[in-house]
PDB file of C-alpha atoms in Angstrom:
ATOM      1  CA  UNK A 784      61.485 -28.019  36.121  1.00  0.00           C
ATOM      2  CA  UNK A 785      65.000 -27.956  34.576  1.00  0.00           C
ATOM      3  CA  UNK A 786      68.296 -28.392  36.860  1.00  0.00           C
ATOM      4  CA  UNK A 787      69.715 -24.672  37.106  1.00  0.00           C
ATOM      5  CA  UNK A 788      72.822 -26.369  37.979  1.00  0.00           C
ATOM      6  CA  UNK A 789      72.918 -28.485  34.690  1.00  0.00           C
ATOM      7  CA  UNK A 790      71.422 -26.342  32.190  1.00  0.00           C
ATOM      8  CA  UNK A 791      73.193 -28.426  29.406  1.00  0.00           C
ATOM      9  CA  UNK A 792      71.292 -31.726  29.988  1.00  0.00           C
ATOM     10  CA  UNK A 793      68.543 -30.645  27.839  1.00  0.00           C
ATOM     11  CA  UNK A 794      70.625 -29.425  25.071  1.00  0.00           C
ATOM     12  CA  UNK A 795      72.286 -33.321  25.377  1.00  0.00           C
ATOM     13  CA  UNK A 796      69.634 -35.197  25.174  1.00  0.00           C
ATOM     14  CA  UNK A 797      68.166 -33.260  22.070  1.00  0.00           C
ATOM     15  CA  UNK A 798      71.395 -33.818  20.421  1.00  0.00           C
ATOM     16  CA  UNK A 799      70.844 -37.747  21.009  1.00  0.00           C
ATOM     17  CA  UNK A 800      67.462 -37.506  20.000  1.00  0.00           C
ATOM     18  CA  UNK A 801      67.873 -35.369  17.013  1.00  0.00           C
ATOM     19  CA  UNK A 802      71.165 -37.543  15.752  1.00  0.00           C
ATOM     20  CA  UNK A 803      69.172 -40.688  16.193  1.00  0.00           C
ATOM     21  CA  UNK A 804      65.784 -39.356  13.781  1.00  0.00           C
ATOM     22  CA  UNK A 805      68.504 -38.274  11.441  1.00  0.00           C
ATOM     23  CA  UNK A 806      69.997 -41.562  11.462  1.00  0.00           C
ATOM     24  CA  UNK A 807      66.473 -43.331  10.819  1.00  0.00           C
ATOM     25  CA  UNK A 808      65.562 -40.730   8.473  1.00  0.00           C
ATOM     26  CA  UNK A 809      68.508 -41.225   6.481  1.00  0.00           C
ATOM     27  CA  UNK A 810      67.080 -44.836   5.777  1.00  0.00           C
ATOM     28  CA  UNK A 811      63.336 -43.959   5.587  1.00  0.00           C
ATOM     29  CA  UNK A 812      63.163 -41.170   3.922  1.00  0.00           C
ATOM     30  CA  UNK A 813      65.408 -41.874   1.315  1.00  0.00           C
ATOM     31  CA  UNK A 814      64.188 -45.341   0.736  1.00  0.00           C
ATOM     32  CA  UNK A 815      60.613 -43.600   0.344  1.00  0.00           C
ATOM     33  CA  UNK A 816      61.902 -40.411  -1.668  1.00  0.00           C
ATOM     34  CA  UNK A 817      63.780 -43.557  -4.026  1.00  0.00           C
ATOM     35  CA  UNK A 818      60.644 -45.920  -4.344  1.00  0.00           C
ATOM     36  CA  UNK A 819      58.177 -42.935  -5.261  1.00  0.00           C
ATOM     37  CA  UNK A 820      60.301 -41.359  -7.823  1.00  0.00           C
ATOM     38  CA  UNK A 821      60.614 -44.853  -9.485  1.00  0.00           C
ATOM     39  CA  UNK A 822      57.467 -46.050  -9.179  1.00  0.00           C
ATOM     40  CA  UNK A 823      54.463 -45.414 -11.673  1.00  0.00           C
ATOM     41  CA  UNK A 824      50.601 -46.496  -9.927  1.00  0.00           C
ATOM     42  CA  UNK A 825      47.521 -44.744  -9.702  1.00  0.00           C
ATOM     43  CA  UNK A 826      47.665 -44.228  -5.592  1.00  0.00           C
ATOM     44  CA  UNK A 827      51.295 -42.525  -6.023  1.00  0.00           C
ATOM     45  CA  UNK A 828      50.476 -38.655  -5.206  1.00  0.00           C
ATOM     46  CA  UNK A 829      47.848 -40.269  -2.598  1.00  0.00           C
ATOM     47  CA  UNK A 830      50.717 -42.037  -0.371  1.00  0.00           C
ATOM     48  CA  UNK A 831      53.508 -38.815  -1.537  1.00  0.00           C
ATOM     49  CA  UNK A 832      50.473 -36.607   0.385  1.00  0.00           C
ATOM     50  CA  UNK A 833      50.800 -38.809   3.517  1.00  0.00           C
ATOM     51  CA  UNK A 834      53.824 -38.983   3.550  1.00  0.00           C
ATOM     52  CA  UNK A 835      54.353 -34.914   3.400  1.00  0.00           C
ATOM     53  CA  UNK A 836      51.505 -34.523   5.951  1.00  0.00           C
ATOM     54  CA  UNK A 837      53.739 -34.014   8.950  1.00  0.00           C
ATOM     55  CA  UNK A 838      54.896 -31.016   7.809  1.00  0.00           C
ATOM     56  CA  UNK A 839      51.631 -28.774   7.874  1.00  0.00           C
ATOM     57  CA  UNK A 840      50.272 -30.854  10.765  1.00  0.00           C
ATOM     58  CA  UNK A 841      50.406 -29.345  14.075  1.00  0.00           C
ATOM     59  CA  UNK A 842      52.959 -31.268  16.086  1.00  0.00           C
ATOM     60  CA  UNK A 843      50.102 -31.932  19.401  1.00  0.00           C
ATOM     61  CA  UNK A 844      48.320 -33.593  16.565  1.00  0.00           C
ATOM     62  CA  UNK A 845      50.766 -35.884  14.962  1.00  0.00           C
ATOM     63  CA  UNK A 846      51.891 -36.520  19.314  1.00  0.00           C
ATOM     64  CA  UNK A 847      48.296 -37.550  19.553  1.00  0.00           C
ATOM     65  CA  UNK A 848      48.542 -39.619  16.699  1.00  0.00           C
ATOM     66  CA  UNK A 849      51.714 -41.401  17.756  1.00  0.00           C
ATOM     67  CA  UNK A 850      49.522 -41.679  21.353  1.00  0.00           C
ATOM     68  CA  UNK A 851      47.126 -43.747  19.598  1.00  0.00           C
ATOM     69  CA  UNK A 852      49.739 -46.132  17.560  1.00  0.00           C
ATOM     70  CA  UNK A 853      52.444 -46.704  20.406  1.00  0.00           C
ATOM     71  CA  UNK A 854      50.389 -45.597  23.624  1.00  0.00           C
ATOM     72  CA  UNK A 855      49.357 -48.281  26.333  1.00  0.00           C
ATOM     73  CA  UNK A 856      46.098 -48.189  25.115  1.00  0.00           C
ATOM     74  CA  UNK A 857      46.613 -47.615  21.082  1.00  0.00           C
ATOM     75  CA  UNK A 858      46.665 -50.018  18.194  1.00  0.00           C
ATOM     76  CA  UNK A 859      50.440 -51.375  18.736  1.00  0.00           C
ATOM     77  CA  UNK A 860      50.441 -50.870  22.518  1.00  0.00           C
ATOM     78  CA  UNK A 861      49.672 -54.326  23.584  1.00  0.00           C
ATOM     79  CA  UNK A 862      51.990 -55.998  20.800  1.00  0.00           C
ATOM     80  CA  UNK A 863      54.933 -53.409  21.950  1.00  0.00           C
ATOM     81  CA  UNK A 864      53.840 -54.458  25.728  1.00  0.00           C
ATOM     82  CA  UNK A 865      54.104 -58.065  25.041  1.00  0.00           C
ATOM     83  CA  UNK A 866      57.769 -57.716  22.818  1.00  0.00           C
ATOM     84  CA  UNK A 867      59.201 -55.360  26.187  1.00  0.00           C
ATOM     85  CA  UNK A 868      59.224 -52.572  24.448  1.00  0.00           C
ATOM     86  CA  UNK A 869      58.236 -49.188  26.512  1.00  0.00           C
ATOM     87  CA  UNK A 870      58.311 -45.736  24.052  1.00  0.00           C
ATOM     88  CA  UNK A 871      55.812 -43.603  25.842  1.00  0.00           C
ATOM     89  CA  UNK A 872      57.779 -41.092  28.439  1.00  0.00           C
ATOM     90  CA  UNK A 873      61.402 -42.403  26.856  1.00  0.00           C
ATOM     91  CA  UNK A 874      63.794 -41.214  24.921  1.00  0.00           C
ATOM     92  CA  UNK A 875      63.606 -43.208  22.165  1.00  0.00           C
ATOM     93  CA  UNK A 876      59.440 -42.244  22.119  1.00  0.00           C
ATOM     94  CA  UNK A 877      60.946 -38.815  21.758  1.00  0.00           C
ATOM     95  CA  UNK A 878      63.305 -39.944  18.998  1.00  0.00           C
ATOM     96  CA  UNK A 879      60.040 -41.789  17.350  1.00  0.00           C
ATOM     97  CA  UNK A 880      58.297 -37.895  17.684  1.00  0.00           C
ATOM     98  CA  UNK A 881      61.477 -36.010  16.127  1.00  0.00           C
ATOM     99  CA  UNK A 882      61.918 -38.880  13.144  1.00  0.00           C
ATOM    100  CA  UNK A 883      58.034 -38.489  12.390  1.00  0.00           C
ATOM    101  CA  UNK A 884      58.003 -34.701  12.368  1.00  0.00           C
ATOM    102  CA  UNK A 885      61.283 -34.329  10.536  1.00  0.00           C
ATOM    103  CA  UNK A 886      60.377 -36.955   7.865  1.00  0.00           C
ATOM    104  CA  UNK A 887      59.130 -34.733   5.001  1.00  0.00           C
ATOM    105  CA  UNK A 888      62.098 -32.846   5.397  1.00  0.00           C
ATOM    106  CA  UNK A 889      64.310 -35.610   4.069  1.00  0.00           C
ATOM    107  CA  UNK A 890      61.604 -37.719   2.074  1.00  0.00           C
ATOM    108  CA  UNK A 891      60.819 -34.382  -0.264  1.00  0.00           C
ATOM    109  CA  UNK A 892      64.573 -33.652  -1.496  1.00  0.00           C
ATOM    110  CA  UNK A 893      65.047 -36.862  -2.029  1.00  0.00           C
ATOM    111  CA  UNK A 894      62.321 -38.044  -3.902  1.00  0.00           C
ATOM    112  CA  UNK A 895      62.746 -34.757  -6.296  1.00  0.00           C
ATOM    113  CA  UNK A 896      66.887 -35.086  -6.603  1.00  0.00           C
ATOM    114  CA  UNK A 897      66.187 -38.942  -7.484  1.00  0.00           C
ATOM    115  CA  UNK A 898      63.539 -37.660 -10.443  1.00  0.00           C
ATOM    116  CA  UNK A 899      66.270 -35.574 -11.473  1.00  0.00           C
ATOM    117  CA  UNK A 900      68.592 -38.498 -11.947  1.00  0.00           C
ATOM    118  CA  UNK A 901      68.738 -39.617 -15.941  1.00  0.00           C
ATOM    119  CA  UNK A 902      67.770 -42.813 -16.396  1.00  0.00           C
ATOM    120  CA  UNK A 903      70.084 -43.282 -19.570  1.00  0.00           C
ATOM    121  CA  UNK A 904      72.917 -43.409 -16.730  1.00  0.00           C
ATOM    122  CA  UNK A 905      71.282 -46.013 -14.836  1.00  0.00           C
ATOM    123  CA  UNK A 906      70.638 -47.842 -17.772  1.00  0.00           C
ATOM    124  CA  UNK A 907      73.954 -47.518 -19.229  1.00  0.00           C
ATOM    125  CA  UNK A 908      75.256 -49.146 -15.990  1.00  0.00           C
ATOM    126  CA  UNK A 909      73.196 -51.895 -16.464  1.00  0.00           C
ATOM    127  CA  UNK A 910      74.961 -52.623 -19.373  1.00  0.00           C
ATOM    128  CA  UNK A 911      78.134 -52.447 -18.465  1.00  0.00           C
ATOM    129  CA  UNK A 912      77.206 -55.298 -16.290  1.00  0.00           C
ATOM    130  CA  UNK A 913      76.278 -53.390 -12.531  1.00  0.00           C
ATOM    131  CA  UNK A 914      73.256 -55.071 -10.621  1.00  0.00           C
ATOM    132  CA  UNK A 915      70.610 -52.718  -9.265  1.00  0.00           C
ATOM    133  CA  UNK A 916      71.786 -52.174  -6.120  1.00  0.00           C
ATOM    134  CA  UNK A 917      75.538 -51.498  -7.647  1.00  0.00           C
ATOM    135  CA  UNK A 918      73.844 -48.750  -9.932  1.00  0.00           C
ATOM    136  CA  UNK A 919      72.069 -47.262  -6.854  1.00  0.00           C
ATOM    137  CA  UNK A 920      75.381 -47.308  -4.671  1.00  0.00           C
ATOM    138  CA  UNK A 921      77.587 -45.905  -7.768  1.00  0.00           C
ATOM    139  CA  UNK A 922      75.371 -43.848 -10.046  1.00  0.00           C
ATOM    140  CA  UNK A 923      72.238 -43.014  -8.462  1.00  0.00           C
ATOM    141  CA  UNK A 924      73.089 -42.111  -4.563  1.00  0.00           C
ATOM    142  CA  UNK A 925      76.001 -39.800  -6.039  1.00  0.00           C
ATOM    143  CA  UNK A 926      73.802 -37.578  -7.913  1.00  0.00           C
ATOM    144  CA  UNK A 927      71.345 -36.690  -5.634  1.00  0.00           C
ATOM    145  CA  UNK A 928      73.454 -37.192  -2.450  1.00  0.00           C
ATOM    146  CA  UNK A 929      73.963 -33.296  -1.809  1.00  0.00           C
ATOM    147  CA  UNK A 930      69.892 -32.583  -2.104  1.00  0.00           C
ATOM    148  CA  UNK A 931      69.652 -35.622   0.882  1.00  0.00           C
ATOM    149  CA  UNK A 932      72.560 -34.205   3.124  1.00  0.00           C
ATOM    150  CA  UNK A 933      70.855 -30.992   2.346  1.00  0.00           C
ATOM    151  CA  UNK A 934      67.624 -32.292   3.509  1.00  0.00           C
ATOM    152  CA  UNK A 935      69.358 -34.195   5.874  1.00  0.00           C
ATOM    153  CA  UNK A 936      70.640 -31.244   7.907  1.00  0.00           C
ATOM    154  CA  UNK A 937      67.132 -29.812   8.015  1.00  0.00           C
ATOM    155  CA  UNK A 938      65.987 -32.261   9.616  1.00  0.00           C
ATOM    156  CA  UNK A 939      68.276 -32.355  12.493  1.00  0.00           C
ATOM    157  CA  UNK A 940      67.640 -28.464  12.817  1.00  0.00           C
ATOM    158  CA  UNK A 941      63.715 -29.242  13.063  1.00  0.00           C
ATOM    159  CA  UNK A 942      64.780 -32.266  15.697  1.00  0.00           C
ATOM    160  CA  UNK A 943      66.777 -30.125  17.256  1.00  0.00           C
ATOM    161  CA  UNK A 944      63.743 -28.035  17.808  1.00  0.00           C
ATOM    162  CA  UNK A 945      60.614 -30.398  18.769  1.00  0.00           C
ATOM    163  CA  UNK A 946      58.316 -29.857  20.700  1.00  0.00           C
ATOM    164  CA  UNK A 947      54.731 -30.132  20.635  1.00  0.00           C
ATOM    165  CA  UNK A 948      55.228 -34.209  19.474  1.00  0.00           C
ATOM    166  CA  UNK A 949      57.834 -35.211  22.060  1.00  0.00           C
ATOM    167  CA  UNK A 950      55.830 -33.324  24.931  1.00  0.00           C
ATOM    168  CA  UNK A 951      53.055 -35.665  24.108  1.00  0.00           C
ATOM    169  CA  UNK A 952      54.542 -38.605  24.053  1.00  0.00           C
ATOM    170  CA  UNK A 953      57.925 -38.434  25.826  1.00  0.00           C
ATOM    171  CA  UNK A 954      56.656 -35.687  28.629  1.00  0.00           C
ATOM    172  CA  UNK A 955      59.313 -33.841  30.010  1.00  0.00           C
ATOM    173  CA  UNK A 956      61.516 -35.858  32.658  1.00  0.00           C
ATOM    174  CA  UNK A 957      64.094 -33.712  33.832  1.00  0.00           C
ATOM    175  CA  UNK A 958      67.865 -35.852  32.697  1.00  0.00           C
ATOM    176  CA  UNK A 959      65.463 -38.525  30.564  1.00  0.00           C
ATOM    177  CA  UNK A 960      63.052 -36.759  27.715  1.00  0.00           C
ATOM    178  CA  UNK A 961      63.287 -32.648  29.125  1.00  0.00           C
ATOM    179  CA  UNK A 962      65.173 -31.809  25.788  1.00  0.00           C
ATOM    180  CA  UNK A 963      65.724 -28.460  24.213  1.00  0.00           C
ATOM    181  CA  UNK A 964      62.872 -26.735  23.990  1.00  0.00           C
ATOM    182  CA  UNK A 965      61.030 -28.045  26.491  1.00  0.00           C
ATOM    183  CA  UNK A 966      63.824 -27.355  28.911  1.00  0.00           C
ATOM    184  CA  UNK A 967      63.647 -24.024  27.718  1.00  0.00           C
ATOM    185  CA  UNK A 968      59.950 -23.967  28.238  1.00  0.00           C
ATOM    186  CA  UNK A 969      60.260 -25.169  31.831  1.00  0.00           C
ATOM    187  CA  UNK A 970      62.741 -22.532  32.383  1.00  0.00           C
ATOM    188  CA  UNK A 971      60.790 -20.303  31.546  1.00  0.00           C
ATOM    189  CA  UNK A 972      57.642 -21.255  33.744  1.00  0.00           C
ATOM    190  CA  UNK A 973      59.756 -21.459  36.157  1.00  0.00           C
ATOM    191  CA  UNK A 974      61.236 -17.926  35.946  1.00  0.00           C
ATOM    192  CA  UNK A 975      64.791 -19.643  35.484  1.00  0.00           C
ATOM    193  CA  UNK A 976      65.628 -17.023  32.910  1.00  0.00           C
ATOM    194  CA  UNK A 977      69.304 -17.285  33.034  1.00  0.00           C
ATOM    195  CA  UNK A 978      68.934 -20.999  31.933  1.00  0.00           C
ATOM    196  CA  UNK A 979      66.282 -20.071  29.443  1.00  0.00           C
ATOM    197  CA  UNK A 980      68.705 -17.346  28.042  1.00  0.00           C
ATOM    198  CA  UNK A 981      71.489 -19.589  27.757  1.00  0.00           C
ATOM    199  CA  UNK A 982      69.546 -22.591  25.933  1.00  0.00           C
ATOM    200  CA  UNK A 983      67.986 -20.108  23.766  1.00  0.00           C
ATOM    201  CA  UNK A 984      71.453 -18.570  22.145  1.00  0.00           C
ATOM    202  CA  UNK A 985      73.135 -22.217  21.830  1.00  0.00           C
ATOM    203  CA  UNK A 986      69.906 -23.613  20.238  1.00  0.00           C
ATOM    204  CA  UNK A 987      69.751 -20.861  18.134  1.00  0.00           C
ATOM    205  CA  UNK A 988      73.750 -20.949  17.213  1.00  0.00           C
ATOM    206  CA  UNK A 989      73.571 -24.475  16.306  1.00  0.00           C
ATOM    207  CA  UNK A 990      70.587 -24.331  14.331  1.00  0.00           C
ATOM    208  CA  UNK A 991      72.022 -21.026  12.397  1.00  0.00           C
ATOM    209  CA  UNK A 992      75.098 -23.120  11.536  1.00  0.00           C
ATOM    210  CA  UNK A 993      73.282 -26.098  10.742  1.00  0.00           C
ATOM    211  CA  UNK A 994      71.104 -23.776   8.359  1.00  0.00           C
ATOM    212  CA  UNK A 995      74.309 -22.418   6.704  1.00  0.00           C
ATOM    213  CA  UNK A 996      75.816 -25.492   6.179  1.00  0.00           C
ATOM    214  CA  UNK A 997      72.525 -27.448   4.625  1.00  0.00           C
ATOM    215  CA  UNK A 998      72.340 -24.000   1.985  1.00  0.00           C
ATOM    216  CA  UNK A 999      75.738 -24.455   1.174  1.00  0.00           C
ATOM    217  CA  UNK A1000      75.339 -28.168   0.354  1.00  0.00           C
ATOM    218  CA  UNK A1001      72.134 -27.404  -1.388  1.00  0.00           C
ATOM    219  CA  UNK A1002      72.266 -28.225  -5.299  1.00  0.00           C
ATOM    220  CA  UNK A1003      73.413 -25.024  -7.349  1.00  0.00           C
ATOM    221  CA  UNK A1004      70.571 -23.164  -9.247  1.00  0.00           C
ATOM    222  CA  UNK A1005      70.921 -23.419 -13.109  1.00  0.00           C
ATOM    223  CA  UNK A1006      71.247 -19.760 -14.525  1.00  0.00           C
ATOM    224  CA  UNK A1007      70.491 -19.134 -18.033  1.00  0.00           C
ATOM    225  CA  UNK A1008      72.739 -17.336 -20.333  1.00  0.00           C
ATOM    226  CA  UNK A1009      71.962 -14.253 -21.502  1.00  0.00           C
ATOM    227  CA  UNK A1010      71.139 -12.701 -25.636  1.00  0.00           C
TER     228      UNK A1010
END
């Protein structure tokens, strides 16, 4: 049950949670949308299907997933045990929820505004002398950097708003893992409706702004000219 007399605390700790996926994302997904659009093998659209999959996966699912990898009892649990590390009812196993679920969101842009890159630039800087990583830092990451902040911004919206995933595996610990919308949920149940109100408009205000600004930053369509 949330706090009636801190009704921000959830709204806090989805902002940690939802800056921290973005962070990780940031890395992940764009090292994943890079190395597919590069990268010619026959098990390409395979992995690019796996790696879209937690977008049109129902959150409980991909939570019960996540139960089975990081859990006490799932595949990594033991190793996790043995290195000290605890992500089942924490935050950060509701940052590893939000950074799953948001994924696609900045893995897709990327891997399309990195295909839209010409490779005659890339090669050109070659040339002149730039190493690989020099190219990616000065040619590549410039061109497509408005489709990943675009995608980028998404996925803070959709961390912003997680649920089903982080109720699975983080619970909801009132001050700890009770973020947005599961405060809001507990509000609710709990016929708190002032609190619920109040969540509800800010999480909706920030993700309307956050919405604005990621359309604004998106790429410009190309429009043909006319006769």
């Amino acid at each position: 049950m949330p706090d009636p007399a801190a009704p921000w605390t959830p709204l806090l700790l989805s902002l940690q949670v939802a800056g921290w996926a973005t962070a990780l994302n940031l890395v992940l997904g764009t090292a994943a949308g890079w190395w597919l659009a590069r990268s010619r093998w026959p098990g390409r659209n395979l992995l690019d299907s796996l790696l879209t999959l937690p977008m049109v996966l129902p959150p409980t699912v991909l939570g019960y997933y996540l139960l089975v990898l990081v859990g006490q009892r799932g595949v990594l649990g033991p190793l996790l045990d043995g290195l000290g590390v605890q992500l089942v009812f924490t935050l950060w196993g509701a940052v590893l929820a939000a950074t799953v679920v948001s994924f696609p969101l900045v893995f897709r842009p990327a891997r399309t505004a990195f295909e839209g890159v010409d490779r005659q630039l890339e090669g050109a800087a070659w040339v002149l002398g730039l190493g690989r990583a020099a190219t990616f830092f000065r040619v590549t990451l410039p061109l497509a950097w408005r489709a990943i902040l675009s995608g980028l911004l998404l996925a803070f919206a959709r961390s912003l708003g997680e649920f089903g995933a982080t109720l699975m595996i983080a619970g909801s610990i009132p001050g700890e893992t009770q973020t947005l919308s599961i405060g809001i949920y507990e509000a609710v149940q709990a016929g708190q409706d002032a609190a619920a109100g109040q969540l509800v408009a800010v999480t909706s205000l920030v993700c309307v702004g956050t919405l604005l600004l990621a359309h604004w930053l998106s790429p410009p369509r190309p429009t043909g000219r006319a006769g």
